[in-house]
Structure formats: C-alpha cells, structure tokens
Coordinates of C-alpha atoms and ligand atoms in Angstrom, one line a residue:
Chain H
X478 CA -0.1 -0.2 0.0
X479 CA 1.4 3.5 -1.2
X480 CA 0.7 6.3 1.5
X481 CA 1.5 9.3 -1.0
X482 CA -1.4 7.8 -2.9
X483 CA -3.7 7.5 0.2
X484 CA -2.6 10.6 1.6
X485 CA -3.4 12.3 -1.6
X486 CA -6.8 10.3 -1.8
X487 CA -8.2 12.0 0.8
X488 CA -7.3 15.4 0.1
X489 CA -9.3 14.7 -2.5
X490 CA -12.3 12.8 -1.3
X491 CA -15.8 13.7 -0.4
X492 CA -16.2 12.5 3.4
X493 CA -18.1 9.3 2.3
X494 CA -15.2 8.6 1.1
X495 CA -13.1 10.0 3.1
X496 CA -14.6 7.8 6.1
X497 CA -14.2 4.6 4.0
X498 CA -11.0 4.4 2.8
X499 CA -10.4 5.3 7.1
X500 CA -12.0 2.5 8.2
X501 CA -10.5 0.6 5.6
X502 CA -7.1 1.4 5.7
X503 CA -6.4 1.7 9.9
X504 CA -4.9 -0.6 11.0
X505 CA -2.3 -0.6 9.2
X506 CA -1.7 2.7 8.8
X507 CA -1.1 4.7 11.6
X508 CA 0.8 6.8 11.1
X509 CA 1.6 9.5 12.1
X510 CA 2.1 11.2 8.1
X511 CA -1.5 10.8 7.8
X512 CA -2.6 13.9 9.0
X513 CA -5.0 13.5 11.0
X514 CA -3.3 10.1 12.9
X515 CA -1.0 13.2 13.6
X516 CA -0.6 12.2 17.3
X517 CA -2.4 9.2 17.7
X518 CA -1.1 6.9 20.0
X519 CA 0.2 4.5 17.8
X520 CA 2.6 1.9 20.4
X521 CA 1.1 -0.2 22.8
X522 CA 0.3 0.9 26.7
X523 CA 1.4 -1.3 29.2
X524 CA -1.3 -1.9 31.0
X525 CA -0.4 -3.2 33.6
X526 CA 1.3 -0.1 34.9
X527 CA -2.3 1.6 33.6
X528 CA -4.0 -1.1 35.7
X529 CA -2.6 0.0 39.3
X530 CA -4.0 3.5 38.6
X531 CA -6.3 2.9 37.4
X532 CA -9.8 3.9 40.2
X533 CA -12.0 2.2 40.5
X534 CA -14.9 4.7 40.8
X535 CA -18.1 2.4 40.0
X536 CA -21.0 4.6 37.9
X537 CA -23.3 2.4 37.2
X538 CA -25.4 5.1 35.3
X539 CA -28.9 3.0 36.0
X540 CA -27.6 1.6 39.8
X541 CA -26.4 5.3 40.6
X542 CA -28.9 7.7 38.2
X543 CA -32.7 5.6 39.1
X544 CA -33.9 8.5 40.7
X545 CA -32.8 10.9 37.8
X546 CA -34.2 8.3 34.9
X547 CA -37.3 7.2 35.5
X548 CA -38.9 8.9 33.3
X549 CA -36.0 7.5 31.0
X550 CA -36.1 5.1 28.5
X551 CA -33.0 2.2 28.3
X552 CA -32.7 0.8 24.4
X553 CA -33.2 -2.1 26.0
X554 CA -37.1 -1.5 25.6
X555 CA -36.7 -1.4 21.9
X556 CA -36.9 -3.9 19.5
X557 CA -33.8 -4.3 17.1
X558 CA -34.2 -3.6 13.9
X559 CA -30.9 -6.6 12.3
X560 CA -29.7 -5.8 9.0
X561 CA -26.9 -6.3 6.6
X562 CA -24.9 -4.0 5.3
X563 CA -25.7 -2.2 1.9
X564 CA -23.7 -2.4 -0.7
X565 CA -24.9 -0.5 -2.9
X566 CA -25.3 2.2 -0.6
X567 CA -23.1 5.3 -2.0
X568 CA -23.2 6.2 1.9
X569 CA -22.1 3.1 3.5
X570 CA -18.6 3.0 4.5
X571 CA -18.7 -0.5 3.2
X572 CA -15.1 -1.8 3.4
X573 CA -16.5 -1.8 7.8
X574 CA -16.5 -4.9 7.4
X575 CA -12.9 -5.8 7.2
X576 CA -11.8 -4.2 9.9
X577 CA -15.0 -4.5 12.3
X578 CA -16.1 -7.8 13.7
X579 CA -19.7 -7.6 13.0
X580 CA -20.7 -7.0 10.4
X581 CA -24.6 -6.3 10.7
X582 CA -25.3 -3.3 11.7
X583 CA -28.2 -2.3 13.4
X584 CA -30.8 0.1 13.1
X585 CA -32.2 2.4 15.4
X586 CA -35.3 4.5 14.7
X587 CA -34.8 6.6 17.3
X588 CA -38.5 8.7 16.9
X589 CA -39.5 5.6 18.9
X590 CA -38.2 6.2 21.7
X591 CA -41.4 8.5 22.5
X592 CA -39.3 9.9 25.5
X593 CA -37.7 12.7 26.7
X594 CA -35.2 11.1 27.4
X595 CA -32.5 7.8 26.4
X596 CA -30.0 6.5 27.4
X597 CA -27.9 3.4 25.2
X598 CA -24.9 1.6 27.2
X599 CA -22.6 0.8 24.8
X600 CA -21.6 -2.3 27.3
X601 CA -25.0 -4.5 26.0
X602 CA -24.2 -4.4 22.9
X603 CA -20.1 -5.5 22.7
X604 CA -18.4 -5.0 19.5
X605 CA -22.5 -3.8 17.6
X606 CA -22.2 -0.4 15.1
X607 CA -25.6 1.0 15.0
X608 CA -27.2 3.6 12.7
X609 CA -29.9 6.2 14.8
X610 CA -33.1 7.8 12.8
X611 CA -33.9 11.0 13.7
X612 CA -37.1 12.9 12.6
X613 CA -38.9 14.8 15.1
X614 CA -38.4 17.8 15.4
X615 CA -39.5 18.2 19.0
X616 CA -36.4 18.2 20.9
X617 CA -35.1 14.9 22.0
X618 CA -32.0 13.7 24.7
X619 CA -30.0 11.1 24.3
X620 CA -27.3 9.8 26.0
X621 CA -24.5 7.2 25.1
X622 CA -22.4 5.5 27.7
X623 CA -18.8 4.2 26.7
X624 CA -17.6 2.4 29.8
X625 CA -16.0 -0.8 30.3
X626 CA -13.2 -2.2 31.8
X627 CA -10.8 -4.6 29.2
X628 CA -14.3 -5.2 27.0
X629 CA -13.9 -3.9 23.1
X630 CA -10.7 -4.0 21.7
X631 CA -12.2 -3.0 18.6
X632 CA -12.9 0.0 17.0
X633 CA -16.8 0.7 16.8
X634 CA -19.3 2.8 14.5
X635 CA -21.8 5.1 15.6
X636 CA -23.5 6.6 12.2
X637 CA -26.5 8.9 12.8
X638 CA -29.0 10.6 10.2
X639 CA -30.7 13.6 11.7
X640 CA -33.6 14.3 9.2
X641 CA -34.8 17.8 8.2
X642 CA -35.0 20.1 11.1
X643 CA -34.5 17.8 14.2
X644 CA -34.0 18.8 17.0
X645 CA -31.1 16.1 19.1
X646 CA -29.0 16.6 22.4
X647 CA -26.5 14.2 22.4
X648 CA -24.5 13.4 26.2
X649 CA -20.9 10.9 25.1
X650 CA -19.9 9.3 28.2
X651 CA -16.6 7.7 28.2
X652 CA -14.7 7.3 31.3
X653 CA -13.2 4.0 32.9
X654 CA -12.3 2.4 29.4
X655 CA -8.7 0.8 29.0
X656 CA -9.0 1.1 25.7
X657 CA -11.2 2.4 23.1
X658 CA -11.9 3.9 19.9
X659 CA -15.5 5.3 18.6
X660 CA -16.8 6.8 14.8
X661 CA -18.9 9.4 15.2
X662 CA -20.5 10.3 12.0
X663 CA -23.5 12.7 11.5
X664 CA -25.1 13.2 8.2
X665 CA -27.2 16.1 9.2
X666 CA -30.2 17.1 6.6
X667 CA -31.1 21.2 6.1
X668 CA -32.2 22.8 9.1
X669 CA -31.2 20.3 12.0
X670 CA -29.2 21.3 14.7
X671 CA -27.5 19.0 16.7
X672 CA -26.0 19.9 20.6
X673 CA -23.1 17.4 21.3
X674 CA -21.1 17.1 24.6
X675 CA -18.1 14.8 25.5
X676 CA -17.7 13.8 28.7
X677 CA -14.1 11.6 28.9
X678 CA -12.8 10.7 32.2
X679 CA -10.5 8.0 33.8
X680 CA -9.4 6.6 30.4
X681 CA -6.1 4.7 29.7
X682 CA -6.0 4.6 26.1
X683 CA -9.3 6.2 23.8
X684 CA -9.9 8.1 20.6
X685 CA -13.2 9.3 19.4
X686 CA -13.4 10.4 16.0
X687 CA -16.0 13.0 15.3
X688 CA -17.5 14.0 11.3
X689 CA -20.3 15.7 10.3
X690 CA -22.0 16.5 7.5
X691 CA -23.7 19.3 6.8
X692 CA -26.6 20.3 4.6
X693 CA -27.9 24.1 4.7
X694 CA -29.1 26.2 7.8
X695 CA -28.2 23.2 10.5
X696 CA -26.7 23.9 13.7
X697 CA -24.1 21.9 15.0
X698 CA -22.3 22.9 19.2
X699 CA -19.8 20.8 19.8
X700 CA -18.5 20.2 23.6
X701 CA -16.3 17.7 24.7
X702 CA -13.2 17.9 27.9
X703 CA -11.2 15.5 29.3
X704 CA -10.1 14.7 32.5
X705 CA -8.4 11.9 34.8
X706 CA -7.0 10.8 31.8
X707 CA -4.1 8.0 32.7
X708 CA -2.9 7.5 28.7
X709 CA -3.1 9.1 26.1
X710 CA -7.3 10.1 25.1
X711 CA -7.1 11.6 21.6
X712 CA -10.0 13.1 19.7
X713 CA -10.6 14.0 16.0
X714 CA -13.2 15.9 14.6
X715 CA -14.1 16.9 10.5
X716 CA -16.5 19.3 10.5
X717 CA -18.0 19.2 7.2
X718 CA -20.0 22.4 6.2
X719 CA -21.2 21.3 2.3
X720 CA -23.8 23.6 2.3
X721 CA -24.7 27.3 2.7
X722 CA -25.6 28.7 5.9
X723 CA -25.3 26.7 8.4
X724 CA -23.0 27.0 12.1
X725 CA -20.8 25.2 14.1
X726 CA -19.4 26.3 16.7
X727 CA -16.6 23.4 18.3
X728 CA -15.2 23.8 21.6
X729 CA -12.5 21.3 23.6
X730 CA -11.4 21.0 26.7
X731 CA -8.4 18.6 28.8
X732 CA -7.2 19.0 32.3
X733 CA -4.9 16.7 31.9
X734 CA -2.3 15.2 34.7
X735 CA -0.3 12.6 36.4
X736 CA 1.8 11.9 32.8
X737 CA -1.2 11.7 31.0
X738 CA -1.6 12.9 26.8
X739 CA -4.2 14.4 25.3
X740 CA -4.6 15.0 22.3
X741 CA -7.1 17.6 20.1
X742 CA -6.9 17.8 16.4
X743 CA -10.1 19.7 14.9
X744 CA -10.7 20.4 10.9
X745 CA -13.2 22.8 9.5
X746 CA -14.1 21.8 5.6
X747 CA -16.2 25.1 4.0
X748 CA -16.5 24.2 0.7
X749 CA -16.8 26.3 -2.1
X750 CA -20.4 26.6 -2.3
X751 CA -21.0 26.3 1.7
X752 CA -21.7 30.3 1.5
X753 CA -22.5 32.4 5.1
X754 CA -20.8 29.8 6.9
X755 CA -20.1 30.5 10.6
X756 CA -17.2 28.1 12.5
X757 CA -16.5 28.7 15.4
X758 CA -13.6 26.1 16.9
X759 CA -12.0 26.5 20.5
X760 CA -9.3 24.2 21.9
X761 CA -8.0 24.7 25.9
X762 CA -5.7 22.3 27.6
X763 CA -5.0 22.8 31.2
X764 CA -2.0 21.4 32.8
X765 CA -1.2 20.3 35.7
X766 CA 2.0 19.0 35.6
X767 CA 5.5 19.0 34.5
X768 CA 5.1 15.5 33.5
X769 CA 1.8 16.1 31.3
X770 CA 1.4 16.9 27.8
X771 CA -1.3 18.0 25.5
X772 CA -1.7 18.4 21.8
X773 CA -3.7 20.7 20.3
X774 CA -4.5 21.6 16.3
X775 CA -6.2 23.1 15.2
X776 CA -7.3 22.6 11.1
X777 CA -9.5 25.5 8.6
X778 CA -10.1 24.2 5.1
X779 CA -11.6 27.3 2.9
X780 CA -13.0 27.1 -0.2
X781 CA -15.9 29.4 0.0
X782 CA -15.1 32.8 0.0
X783 CA -18.5 34.7 1.5
X784 CA -17.7 32.8 5.4
X785 CA -17.0 33.4 9.4
X786 CA -15.0 30.6 10.4
X787 CA -12.4 31.2 13.7
X788 CA -10.2 28.7 16.3
X789 CA -8.0 28.9 18.5
X790 CA -6.0 26.8 20.6
X791 CA -4.2 27.8 24.3
X792 CA -2.9 25.7 26.6
X793 CA -2.1 27.0 31.2
X794 CA -1.9 25.5 33.8
X795 CA -3.2 27.3 37.7
X796 CA -2.5 30.8 37.7
X797 CA -1.0 31.4 40.7
X798 CA -2.9 34.4 41.8
X799 CA -6.2 32.3 41.6
X800 CA -4.9 30.3 44.0
X801 CA -3.4 33.5 45.9
X802 CA -7.1 35.0 45.9
X803 CA -8.5 31.4 47.2
X804 CA -6.0 30.9 49.8
X805 CA -6.4 34.8 51.2
X806 CA -9.7 33.4 51.8
X807 CA -9.4 30.7 53.9
X808 CA -9.2 27.9 51.0
X809 CA -6.5 26.2 51.0
X810 CA -5.1 24.3 47.3
X811 CA -6.7 21.5 47.4
X812 CA -9.6 22.7 47.1
X813 CA -8.9 25.7 45.5
X814 CA -7.3 23.5 42.8
X815 CA -10.3 21.4 42.7
X816 CA -12.6 24.4 41.8
X817 CA -11.0 26.6 39.2
X818 CA -10.3 22.4 37.2
X819 CA -14.4 23.0 37.6
X820 CA -14.2 26.1 36.6
X821 CA -12.4 25.9 33.4
X822 CA -14.7 22.9 32.3
X823 CA -17.6 24.6 33.9
X824 CA -18.5 26.1 29.6
X825 CA -18.8 22.1 28.7
X826 CA -20.6 21.3 31.4
X827 CA -22.7 24.6 30.9
X828 CA -23.9 23.6 27.0
X829 CA -25.7 20.8 28.3
X830 CA -29.1 21.5 28.1
X831 CA -31.7 18.6 29.8
X832 CA -32.1 19.1 33.4
X833 CA -31.2 15.1 33.8
X834 CA -28.4 15.4 31.5
X835 CA -27.0 18.2 33.5
X836 CA -27.7 16.6 36.9
X837 CA -25.9 13.5 35.2
X838 CA -23.2 14.3 34.3
X839 CA -22.6 16.7 37.3
X840 CA -22.6 13.7 39.4
X841 CA -19.5 11.8 36.6
X842 CA -17.5 14.8 37.0
X843 CA -18.1 15.6 41.2
X844 CA -16.8 12.1 40.9
X845 CA -13.6 11.8 39.6
X846 CA -12.6 15.9 40.4
Chain E
X786 CA -3.6 41.9 68.0
X787 CA -1.0 42.8 66.1
X788 CA 2.8 43.7 66.9
X789 CA 5.2 44.2 63.5
X790 CA 8.6 44.6 64.5
X791 CA 11.2 46.0 62.0
X792 CA 10.3 44.1 58.7
X793 CA 12.7 44.4 56.1
X794 CA 11.4 42.3 53.3
X795 CA 12.3 42.6 50.1
X796 CA 11.3 41.9 46.3
X797 CA 13.5 40.4 42.6
X798 CA 16.6 41.5 45.2
X799 CA 15.4 44.6 45.5
X800 CA 14.5 45.9 49.6
X801 CA 10.6 47.1 49.9
X802 CA 10.6 47.3 53.4
X803 CA 13.5 48.5 55.4
X804 CA 13.0 48.1 58.8
X805 CA 8.8 48.7 60.0
X806 CA 7.6 48.8 63.0
X807 CA 3.6 48.4 63.7
X808 CA 1.1 47.9 66.7
X809 CA -2.5 47.6 65.8
X810 CA -4.4 46.5 69.5
X811 CA -7.6 44.9 69.6
X812 CA -10.5 47.6 69.2
X813 CA -7.8 50.1 66.7
X814 CA -8.7 50.8 63.7
X815 CA -5.4 52.6 61.9
X816 CA -4.6 54.5 59.5
X817 CA -1.8 53.7 56.8
X818 CA -0.8 56.2 54.5
X819 CA 1.9 57.1 51.9
X820 CA 3.3 58.5 48.4
X821 CA 3.1 55.8 45.1
X822 CA 5.9 53.1 45.8
X823 CA 6.5 53.5 49.5
X824 CA 5.4 50.3 50.6
X825 CA 1.4 49.8 51.8
X826 CA 0.6 47.4 49.3
X827 CA 3.6 45.4 49.6
X828 CA 3.2 45.8 53.6
X829 CA 0.1 44.1 52.5
X830 CA 0.9 41.3 50.6
X831 CA 3.8 40.6 53.2
X832 CA 1.2 39.9 56.0
X833 CA -0.7 38.1 53.6
X834 CA 1.2 35.8 52.7
X835 CA 1.8 36.2 49.0
X836 CA 4.3 33.8 47.8
X837 CA 8.0 35.7 46.2
X838 CA 8.4 37.6 48.7
X839 CA 11.6 37.4 51.0
X840 CA 11.7 38.7 54.9
X841 CA 15.0 39.7 55.2
X842 CA 14.5 40.8 59.4
X843 CA 12.6 41.4 61.9
X844 CA 9.1 39.8 63.3
X845 CA 5.4 39.7 62.7
X846 CA 3.6 38.8 65.8
X847 CA -0.7 37.9 64.8
X848 CA -3.6 37.0 68.4
X849 CA 0.2 36.3 70.0
X850 CA 1.4 33.6 66.6
X851 CA 4.6 34.3 64.8
X852 CA 2.4 35.3 61.9
X853 CA 5.4 34.8 59.5
X854 CA 5.0 31.1 59.7
X855 CA 1.9 29.9 58.3
X856 CA 0.4 29.8 55.2
X857 CA -1.9 31.9 53.5
X858 CA -4.8 30.2 54.1
X859 CA -3.8 29.6 57.5
X860 CA -3.6 32.9 58.2
X861 CA -7.3 33.7 56.1
X862 CA -8.1 31.2 59.0
X863 CA -7.3 32.7 62.0
X864 CA -8.7 35.6 61.3
X865 CA -6.6 37.9 59.1
X866 CA -8.2 40.0 55.9
X867 CA -6.8 42.0 53.4
X868 CA -9.6 43.5 50.4
X869 CA -6.8 43.6 47.5
X870 CA -6.0 47.1 45.9
X871 CA -6.9 45.3 42.8
X872 CA -9.0 42.0 43.2
X873 CA -8.7 39.5 41.3
X874 CA -11.2 38.3 38.1
X875 CA -11.8 34.3 38.6
X876 CA -13.9 33.0 35.3
X877 CA -15.5 30.0 36.0
X878 CA -16.0 30.5 39.4
X879 CA -19.9 32.5 41.0
X880 CA -19.0 35.3 42.9
X881 CA -21.8 33.5 45.9
X882 CA -20.4 29.8 45.5
X883 CA -16.8 31.2 46.4
X884 CA -17.7 33.3 48.9
X885 CA -20.1 29.8 50.5
X886 CA -16.7 27.9 50.1
X887 CA -14.8 30.7 51.9
X888 CA -16.7 31.0 55.6
X889 CA -17.6 27.4 55.4
X890 CA -13.2 26.7 54.8
X891 CA -13.4 29.1 57.9
X892 CA -16.0 27.2 60.4
X893 CA -14.1 23.9 59.0
X894 CA -11.0 25.5 60.1
X895 CA -12.8 26.5 63.3
X896 CA -14.4 23.3 64.0
X897 CA -17.6 24.0 63.2
X898 CA -20.5 22.7 60.7
X899 CA -20.8 23.2 57.7
X900 CA -23.3 26.1 57.1
X901 CA -26.4 25.3 55.3
X902 CA -27.4 26.6 52.4
X903 CA -30.3 28.6 53.3
X904 CA -28.3 30.2 56.2
X905 CA -25.9 31.3 53.6
X906 CA -28.2 32.6 51.2
X907 CA -30.2 34.9 53.8
X908 CA -26.9 36.5 55.7
X909 CA -25.5 36.4 52.1
X910 CA -28.8 38.9 51.5
X911 CA -28.9 40.4 54.7
X912 CA -24.9 41.4 54.1
X913 CA -25.2 42.5 50.1
X914 CA -28.3 44.8 51.0
X915 CA -26.6 46.7 53.0
X916 CA -24.4 47.1 50.7
X917 CA -26.3 46.9 48.1
X918 CA -25.3 45.3 45.8
X919 CA -27.1 43.8 43.1
X920 CA -27.8 39.9 43.8
X921 CA -27.2 39.2 40.0
X922 CA -24.3 40.2 41.1
X923 CA -24.2 37.2 43.0
X924 CA -24.8 34.7 40.2
X925 CA -21.8 36.4 38.4
X926 CA -18.4 35.1 38.3
X927 CA -16.1 36.0 40.4
X928 CA -15.3 39.7 39.8
X929 CA -15.3 39.2 36.0
X930 CA -16.8 41.9 34.3
X931 CA -17.3 44.5 37.1
X932 CA -16.3 47.2 37.6
X933 CA -13.5 48.5 39.9
X934 CA -16.7 50.0 42.4
X935 CA -18.3 46.8 42.3
X936 CA -15.0 45.0 42.7
X937 CA -14.3 46.7 46.0
X938 CA -17.3 46.5 47.4
X939 CA -17.3 42.4 46.3
X940 CA -14.3 42.5 48.5
X941 CA -16.1 45.1 52.1
X942 CA -18.9 41.3 51.2
X943 CA -16.4 39.3 51.4
X944 CA -15.2 41.0 54.3
X945 CA -18.2 41.9 56.7
X946 CA -19.5 37.7 55.8
X947 CA -15.9 36.4 57.4
X948 CA -16.7 38.8 59.9
X949 CA -12.1 38.9 60.7
X950 CA -10.4 39.8 63.3
X951 CA -7.6 42.3 61.7
X952 CA -8.6 43.5 57.8
X953 CA -6.2 44.7 56.3
X954 CA -7.9 47.5 53.3
X955 CA -6.0 48.0 50.6
X956 CA -7.1 51.8 49.0
X957 CA -10.8 50.4 48.6
X958 CA -11.8 53.1 48.4
X959 CA -9.5 54.4 45.2
X960 CA -13.1 53.9 42.3
X961 CA -15.2 54.2 44.5
X962 CA -18.4 56.7 43.4
X963 CA -19.6 58.7 45.7
X964 CA -22.2 56.9 46.8
X965 CA -20.1 54.4 47.2
X966 CA -18.0 55.0 49.3
X967 CA -20.2 56.5 52.3
X968 CA -21.9 52.6 52.0
X969 CA -19.0 50.6 51.7
X970 CA -17.6 53.0 54.9
X971 CA -21.3 52.7 56.9
X972 CA -20.0 48.7 55.8
X973 CA -16.7 48.9 57.8
X974 CA -17.9 50.9 60.5
X975 CA -20.6 48.1 61.6
X976 CA -18.2 45.5 60.9
X977 CA -16.3 47.4 63.7
X978 CA -16.4 46.2 67.2
X979 CA -14.1 46.8 70.3
X980 CA -13.4 42.6 69.4
X981 CA -11.3 43.1 65.7
X982 CA -8.9 45.5 64.0
X983 CA -8.3 47.7 61.0
X984 CA -5.8 48.8 58.9
X985 CA -7.0 51.2 56.2
X986 CA -4.8 52.2 53.6
X987 CA -5.5 55.7 51.5
X988 CA -4.6 58.3 49.7
X989 CA -7.9 60.2 50.8
X990 CA -8.1 62.2 53.9
X991 CA -12.2 61.5 52.9
X992 CA -12.3 57.8 53.7
X993 CA -11.2 58.7 57.1
X994 CA -14.4 61.3 57.2
X995 CA -16.6 58.1 57.2
X996 CA -14.6 55.6 58.8
X997 CA -12.8 57.5 62.1
X998 CA -9.3 56.4 62.3
X999 CA -7.9 55.6 65.9
X1000 CA -4.3 56.5 64.4
X1001 CA -2.7 57.4 61.5
X1002 CA 0.4 56.5 59.8
X1003 CA 2.6 58.1 57.4
X1004 CA 4.8 55.4 55.4
X1005 CA 8.0 56.8 53.6
X1006 CA 10.3 54.5 51.6
X1007 CA 9.2 51.4 53.3
X1008 CA 9.4 53.0 57.0
X1009 CA 6.8 55.2 59.0
X1010 CA 8.1 57.7 59.8
X1011 CA 5.3 59.0 61.1
X1012 CA 2.4 58.7 63.5
X1013 CA -0.4 60.2 65.2
X1014 CA -3.9 61.1 65.4
X1015 CA -6.8 61.7 63.1
X1016 CA -5.4 65.6 63.0
X1017 CA -2.2 64.0 61.7
X1018 CA -4.1 63.0 58.3
X1019 CA -6.1 66.6 58.3
X1020 CA -2.5 68.1 58.3
X1021 CA -1.3 66.1 54.7
X1022 CA -3.8 66.9 53.1
X1023 CA -2.9 70.8 53.4
X1024 CA 0.5 69.8 53.3
X1025 CA 1.1 67.3 51.2
X1026 CA 3.5 64.2 51.7
X1027 CA 6.6 66.1 50.9
X1028 CA 6.7 68.7 53.2
X1029 CA 5.0 66.2 55.6
X1030 CA 8.7 64.4 55.1
X1031 CA 11.2 66.8 55.9
X1032 CA 9.0 67.7 58.8
Ligands
ATP734 N1 7.4 42.1 41.3 C1 7.8 43.5 41.7 N2 9.5 43.3 41.6 C2 10.2 45.0 42.3 N3 9.6 45.9 42.7 C3 8.2 45.5 43.2 C4 7.8 44.5 42.9 N4 6.6 44.4 43.0 C5 5.9 45.7 43.6 N5 7.5 46.8 43.4 C6 8.7 48.1 43.4 O1 8.4 47.6 45.4 C7 7.7 49.2 45.3 C8 6.2 49.0 45.8 O2 5.1 49.1 45.7 P1 4.1 48.8 46.4 O3 2.6 48.6 45.3 O4 4.3 48.6 48.1 O5 3.2 51.0 46.8 P2 2.3 51.4 47.1 O6 2.5 51.4 49.1 O7 1.4 50.1 47.3 O8 1.9 52.1 45.9 P3 0.8 52.8 45.7 O9 0.1 54.0 46.7 O10 0.7 53.6 44.4 O11 -0.7 51.3 45.6 C9 7.4 49.8 44.4 O12 8.9 51.0 43.8 C10 7.4 49.2 43.4 O13 7.3 49.1 41.5
MG735 MG1 -0.9 49.8 47.1

C-alpha cells in the first residue's frame, strides 16, 4: 500500500470516501505521516501499569441514577432492527466489515423512543455498530455510555442520520475505559440541530473521531472535555460544511495530569458553495504538572469566500494568582485547585440543555474531580 | 492583635520595606498613608503571605502567634483579611459559591459544622443589601467584568461575611463613587467592634471622615516616618507628603 497515494486520496475525497478509506486502512496506516493521526498513540500502552492507577469508581448509571432516569427509556426496551450492510448504498462505509468484527449494523429509529431522555449503554451491545435515525423536530436527549473496562478491543461505528428540521441533544460519556476507538458520524439534513457534549474521564487509551456532514441551515454544537486520563486521550473532529448558511461551534477542554497525554485535532471544511458558513473552534488544555502533555491542532480548509470562521487553541497552567486569592480567603490549595478545574470545564457542562443530562454529568464530574 | 517589629522585606532582590514597625491593638482602627511606591501594598501582601516576598528581618506577631510561619489560608482562617487593591477575576467560579466555600473553610478550621444553604442565603442577602449589591451580581463569575467600584464592594462583602479579627483595606476607596464610598464605609463601621481591628490604607483623607481612625501613620520609602491621630491626615491633606516628610 502506498502512503503517498493514500494521503492524496484523503485530500481529494469527500467525507464518505474519506471515511471509508480511513476505516479500511486504519490499522496498516496508523502512521504519523497521515495528518489526522499526527498525534495518535501508535505504541501499545503498558496496561499493567495503567491498571494500577485506574480508579475503581463504580458508576453504574442505571443503579446510581435511578431517580434521575425514572422517566428515561433505555435501549433494551426497544426491539432492534437487524440489517446487513447495504453494499450498494453510496454513503455507507462498505468496507467497514474488514475492520469491524461484526458486519451487522443495527438500525434504530430514535423516533420510537417517545421519551424525553433515552440511554444507550454500549456495554450492553459489545462490538455492535449502529445507525440511528431521528426526524422529530421536538428535541430529544440521548445519552451514550461507553464504559467497560477490558472489553471491546475493536473499533465501533455509530452513525446518525438527522433528518430535516430534527433536533437532538446527545451526551456522550466515555469513562473507565482501557481501550476504545469509536467513530461517530452525523449526517445532518437541512435545518437540523445537533448539540453534542462529550465527557471523557479516567480512560487509559481512548480515541473518538467525530464526523459531521452539514446541509444548509444546520446548527452543530460540539462541546467536549476530558480529565483524569491515565494514558492517551485522543479526539479528532471533521466538520464538513457542504451547503450554505450553517453554523458549527466546537469547544474542547482537557485537563491533563500525572503524565497523561491529550490530543485534539479538529478540522473545519467549507465547500465552495457553502457561503455564509459560521464556524468556530476552540481547544484549551489545562496542564497540572510538568510531565503531562497536550497537543492541540486546529485546521481550517475554506473554499467559499463569504464565511465567518475562527479558531483558537491555548495550553495553560493553574494561575498562581488565582490560587493566592482563594488561599487569602482561607480556602486550601487542594480545594481551590479542584474548584478551578471545575471552573475550567464549566463552559462545556453549561452547553448541556436537558436538566437530567446536566445532573448526570455533574455527578460524573464530581466523582472524578 | 498585630505587632510588626522592624520588618525588612525585599522582592526580586529589591528592598521595599526597610525596618517597619507597627502595633495594632484589639478594637483599634489604624490608617496608613504614603506616596505611591512607598510599600503599602507590599506590607499588606507580606502580611497575607503572598509568595515571592522575601522577609530579610524582623518579626510579625498576630494574636500572639508568629504570622510569618503560617500558610496563606492558615492566616486567613486565623482571622486575617486583606481587601485587595486590585481584586482578581476568577472566570467560571460563581461569586456566591466562592463566598460560601470561604465561609465553610473557616468554619471547618474552627471545628464548626458547615453552613447550610438556607442560612448562608439569608446571611448573604442581608449583607449584600447593606452594601447595596444587586443579587444578580452574586450569580456572576467572581469579579469577572465587574466595574472597578463593584470589585471593591465585593471585597467588602467578603469582609463582612467572613468577619475577620484584623482587616487590611488596601485603597478600598479608590474607584468608589461618592455614594458607594459612604455605603462601604458604613459597612466597615458596622463590622467594627471592640474585638476586631482595621488597617486602612488610603490616599484620601475623605475616607477617614467616614471611618474615623484611632491612629494615622505615614509611610515613606519602606518605613513609618510619622504617627499621630486623625489630625495628621488633615495636616497631610493640606501640606502634601514632601513637606511632611521633611518636617
Ligand atoms: N515584583 C516586583 N519587582 C520589583 N519591584 C516591585 C515588585 N512589586 C513591587 N515592586 C516595587 O515595590 C515598591 C512598592 O510597591 P507597593 O505596591 O508596595 O507600593 P504602594 O505603596 O502600595 O503604592 P501605591 O500607592 O501606588 O499603591 C514600588 O516601587 C514597586 O515598583
Ligand atoms: Mg498599593
């Protein structure tokens, strides 16, 4: 296989081809020469060491959050529609099967949930891949839980078809994971809204890739945070504005300590017909010690001339003057640091709209920070 | 309450305080006045325990303990409070949450149970009304986008909530409008009692019309060069530092 040719291929391809290639070639080409794997962890992590550090925090959502979710439906309540990959559909990642063990994709019509909040616990569906459809313009809130130690070793694929004018909020939580690689693909049709919040904590090796495909008058909000990592935490996002008048706003905040590494690579692509695109991207990292690392890499690729796009990236440490102010009011440095960590990611937590989702994310955050 | 004896302090090898002595008893209010750069803020930072200030000599006793041995938070919990000349902005931390955390830290230090949410809310409402602080303000991030005067008021709110034994006010009056100056002064006067003490740093005699000091000290070049009663502030207002220093 030819690396140069592969890179060229990525450059020329639209999202779907790109995605297919990426999946197909992922293993042989986990190579830093490929731009979106620039910072990816290539060597195996010594899990024995990581295991010693892994917090034994039991956050079994269903047991601990009964009160919050008494009105929520979990996926077990709904019958699965099994289907084989349709090899002729132009937008399906046809060669997924070469990488993912189970070639069966499960399709869900999220409209059937008929509840304000719905939970999908991926640990109940080991190694399965999903296609979700949502078409209601009433906002639904979905929680995706990715949390099992020592389980799936192969990548997973979750695809969302968000139909015209549909409105969805998603809280994606990855925690206590030894190893996880998940691809999220969102195909947003005209005038659809997606608000995705990613909460990642206490993971050894995690990589999430988020692909957004936007039609016109869409809005996309992605807010992510990760903290208490034990190894390498990777997030890659590719937001593709294909049609005019859509907006995307992405904020990623990482807190890194104990020698962990966190990477963020985000790309905004604006097609030449996607005029009046409003794109914003910000990645910030808070380093708590000198041995931890953070790589943030924003990318813009813009072919339209009437657009508003901005991006930024910062890496900082706890402000000693802030600590002093807390101390001068009798608050210990330990507690002050905790509060300042929470303050740092508050913007991400504030992006969650649904009250139940807010409560659950607050619980997760306070368990770890 | 506070006994500073021949204190010598430098920062980045530069000597700022050059043998400063000052004694403040329980129930007293002292005013400290002096030209820009004479070391007033340096003194307040050293007393509060800010790092990077090198103490080269002298001693400071606070309530019969060696103040210089204590950590910053320990000093605060022992009853020392500094209202900053330039209060810090803390994004992401709600003002009322900060206040509650500070009060509970002190209560924990004194082996008292935490304040429950209702008690705290009542106290906060009362104290912020006294200072004419809009309740919406307290929901905002601490000092973030507060005006200069609002920040100063916030410091005094913290002071009245934390009820310290010794409060140092570093130019709290600068930046306050005429009404705010009166309100803040009333707040300080209300907090004043026979058990606590104040060190009020100011450039303006006007503040001292409201907060009547028992003693006035003039600092110049890192030393107290003159001490007296309230009339010293009036004299200073008329003559200026240069003449006074020569006298
Ligand atoms: N980090 C520093 N490095 C060097 N010099 C410093 C530092 N901090 C303060 N100084 C100097 O110490 C001196 C005293 O400063 P200080 O802030 O204590 O003055 P002040 O009396 O409070 O003045 P003002 O009335 O303007 O508030 C000044 O000359 C100042 O420039
Ligand atoms: Mg000063």
